[in-house]
C-alpha positions as a LaTeX table, in Angstrom:
\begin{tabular}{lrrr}
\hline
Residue & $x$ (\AA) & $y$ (\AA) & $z$ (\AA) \\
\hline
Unk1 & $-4.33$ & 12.53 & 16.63 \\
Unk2 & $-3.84$ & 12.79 & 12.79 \\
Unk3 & $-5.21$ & 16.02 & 10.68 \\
Unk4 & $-8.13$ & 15.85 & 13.76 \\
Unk5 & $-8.98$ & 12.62 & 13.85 \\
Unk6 & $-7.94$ & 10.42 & 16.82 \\
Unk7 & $-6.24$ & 6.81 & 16.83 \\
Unk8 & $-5.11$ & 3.70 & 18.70 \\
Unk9 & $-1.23$ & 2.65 & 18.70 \\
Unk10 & $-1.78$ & $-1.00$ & 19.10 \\
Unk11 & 1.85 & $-1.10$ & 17.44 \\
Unk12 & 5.04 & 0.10 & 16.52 \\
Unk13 & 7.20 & $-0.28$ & 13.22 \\
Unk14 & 10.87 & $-1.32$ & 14.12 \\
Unk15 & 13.17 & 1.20 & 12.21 \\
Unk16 & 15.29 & 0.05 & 9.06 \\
Unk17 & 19.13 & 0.03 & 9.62 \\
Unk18 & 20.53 & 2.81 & 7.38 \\
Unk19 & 20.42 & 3.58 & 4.08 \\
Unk20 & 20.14 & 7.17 & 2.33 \\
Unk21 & 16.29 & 8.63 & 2.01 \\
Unk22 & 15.63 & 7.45 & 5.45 \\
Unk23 & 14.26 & 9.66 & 8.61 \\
Unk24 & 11.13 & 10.43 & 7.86 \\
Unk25 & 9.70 & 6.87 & 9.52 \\
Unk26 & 8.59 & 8.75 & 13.10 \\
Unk27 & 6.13 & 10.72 & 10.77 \\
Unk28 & 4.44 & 7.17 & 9.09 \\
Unk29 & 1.70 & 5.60 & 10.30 \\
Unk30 & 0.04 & 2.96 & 9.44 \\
Unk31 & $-4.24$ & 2.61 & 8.58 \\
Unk32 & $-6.11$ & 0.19 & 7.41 \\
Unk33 & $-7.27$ & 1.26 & 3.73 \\
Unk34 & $-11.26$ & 1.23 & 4.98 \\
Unk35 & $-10.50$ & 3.67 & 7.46 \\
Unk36 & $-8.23$ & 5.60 & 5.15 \\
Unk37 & $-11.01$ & 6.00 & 3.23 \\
Unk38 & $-13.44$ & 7.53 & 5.97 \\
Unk39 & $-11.12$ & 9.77 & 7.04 \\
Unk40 & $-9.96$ & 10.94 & 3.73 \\
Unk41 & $-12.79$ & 10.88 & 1.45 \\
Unk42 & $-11.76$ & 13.46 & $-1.27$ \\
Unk43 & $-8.25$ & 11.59 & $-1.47$ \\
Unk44 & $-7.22$ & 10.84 & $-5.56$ \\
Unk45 & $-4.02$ & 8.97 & $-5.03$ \\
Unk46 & $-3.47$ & 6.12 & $-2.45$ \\
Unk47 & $-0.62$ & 4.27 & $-2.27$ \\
Unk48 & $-0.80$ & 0.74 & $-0.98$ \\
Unk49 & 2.49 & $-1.49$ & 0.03 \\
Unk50 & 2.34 & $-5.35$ & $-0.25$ \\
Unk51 & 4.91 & $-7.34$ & 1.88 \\
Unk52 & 5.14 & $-11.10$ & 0.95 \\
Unk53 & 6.28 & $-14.24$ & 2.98 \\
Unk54 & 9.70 & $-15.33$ & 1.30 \\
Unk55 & 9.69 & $-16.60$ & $-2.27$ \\
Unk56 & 5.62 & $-15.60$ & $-2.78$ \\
Unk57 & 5.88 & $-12.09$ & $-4.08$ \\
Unk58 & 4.76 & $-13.20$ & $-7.51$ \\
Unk59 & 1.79 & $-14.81$ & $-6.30$ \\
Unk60 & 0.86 & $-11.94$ & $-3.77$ \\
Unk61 & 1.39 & $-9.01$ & $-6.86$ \\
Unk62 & $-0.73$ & $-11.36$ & $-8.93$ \\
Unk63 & $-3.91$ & $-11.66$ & $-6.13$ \\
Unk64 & $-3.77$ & $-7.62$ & $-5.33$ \\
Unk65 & $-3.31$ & $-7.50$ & $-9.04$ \\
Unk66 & $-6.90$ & $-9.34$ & $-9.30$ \\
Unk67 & $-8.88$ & $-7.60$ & $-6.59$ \\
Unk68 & $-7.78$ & $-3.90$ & $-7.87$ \\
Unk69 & $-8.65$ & $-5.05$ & $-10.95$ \\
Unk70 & $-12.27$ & $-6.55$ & $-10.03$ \\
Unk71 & $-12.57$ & $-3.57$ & $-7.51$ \\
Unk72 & $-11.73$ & $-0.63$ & $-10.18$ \\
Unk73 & $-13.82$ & $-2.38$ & $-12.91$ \\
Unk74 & $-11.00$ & $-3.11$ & $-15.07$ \\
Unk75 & $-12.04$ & $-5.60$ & $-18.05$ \\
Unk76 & $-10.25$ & $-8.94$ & $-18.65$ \\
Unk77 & $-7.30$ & $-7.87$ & $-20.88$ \\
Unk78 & $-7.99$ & $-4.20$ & $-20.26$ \\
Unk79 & $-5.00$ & $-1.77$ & $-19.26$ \\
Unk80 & $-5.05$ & $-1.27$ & $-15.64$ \\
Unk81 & $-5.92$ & 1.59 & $-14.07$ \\
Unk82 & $-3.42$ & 1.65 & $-11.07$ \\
Unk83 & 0.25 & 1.24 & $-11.22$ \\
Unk84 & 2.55 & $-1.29$ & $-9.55$ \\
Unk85 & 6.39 & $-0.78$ & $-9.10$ \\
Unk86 & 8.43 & $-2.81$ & $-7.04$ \\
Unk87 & 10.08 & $-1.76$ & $-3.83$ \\
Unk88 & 12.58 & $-4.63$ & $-3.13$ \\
Unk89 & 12.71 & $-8.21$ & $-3.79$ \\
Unk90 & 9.98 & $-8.75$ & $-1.11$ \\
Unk91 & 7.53 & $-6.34$ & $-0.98$ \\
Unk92 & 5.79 & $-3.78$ & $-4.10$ \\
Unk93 & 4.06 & $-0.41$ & $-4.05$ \\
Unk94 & 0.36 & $-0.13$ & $-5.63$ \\
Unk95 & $-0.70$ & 3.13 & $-6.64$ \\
Unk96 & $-4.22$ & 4.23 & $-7.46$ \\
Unk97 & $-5.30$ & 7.52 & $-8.47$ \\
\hline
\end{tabular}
């Protein structure tokens, strides 16, 4: 159960191996942004992780790029409304307020 609202564990998320700013990965879970969105209706800031297959990060960032873009009605050439910041060499955070 999460802030009253019960789940399914059809999974678990293998722990990273060290590193400072670790520990708090028993307390993460992991939704699918439509249910996110149910549950927390009222929510201003969501942040979104993108993991890539090796050697395709550019091309992921630039299709999540497009669909925030489309889906937040950002015009062509228009400054975004969302930010993007890189997390390592394979995956980025997207975060939309």
């Amino acid at each position: 159960m999460i802030d009253g609202s019960d789940f399914q564990v059809i999974g678990v998320v293998e722990k990273p191996k060290g590193g400072f700013g670790m520990g708090d990965e028993d307390r993460r879970v992991l939704i699918p942004i439509s249910t996110f969105r149910k549950v927390y209706p009222t929510a201003d800031e969501v942040n979104m992780r993108a993991q890539a297959y090796p050697k395709m990060l550019d091309q992921a960032v630039d299709q999540i790029r497009e669909v925030l873009e489309r889906r937040r009605n950002v015009p062509f050439g228009g400054k975004d409304n969302f930010r993007s910041r890189p997390r390592n060499n394979k995956s980025r955070n997207f975060i939309t307020s």
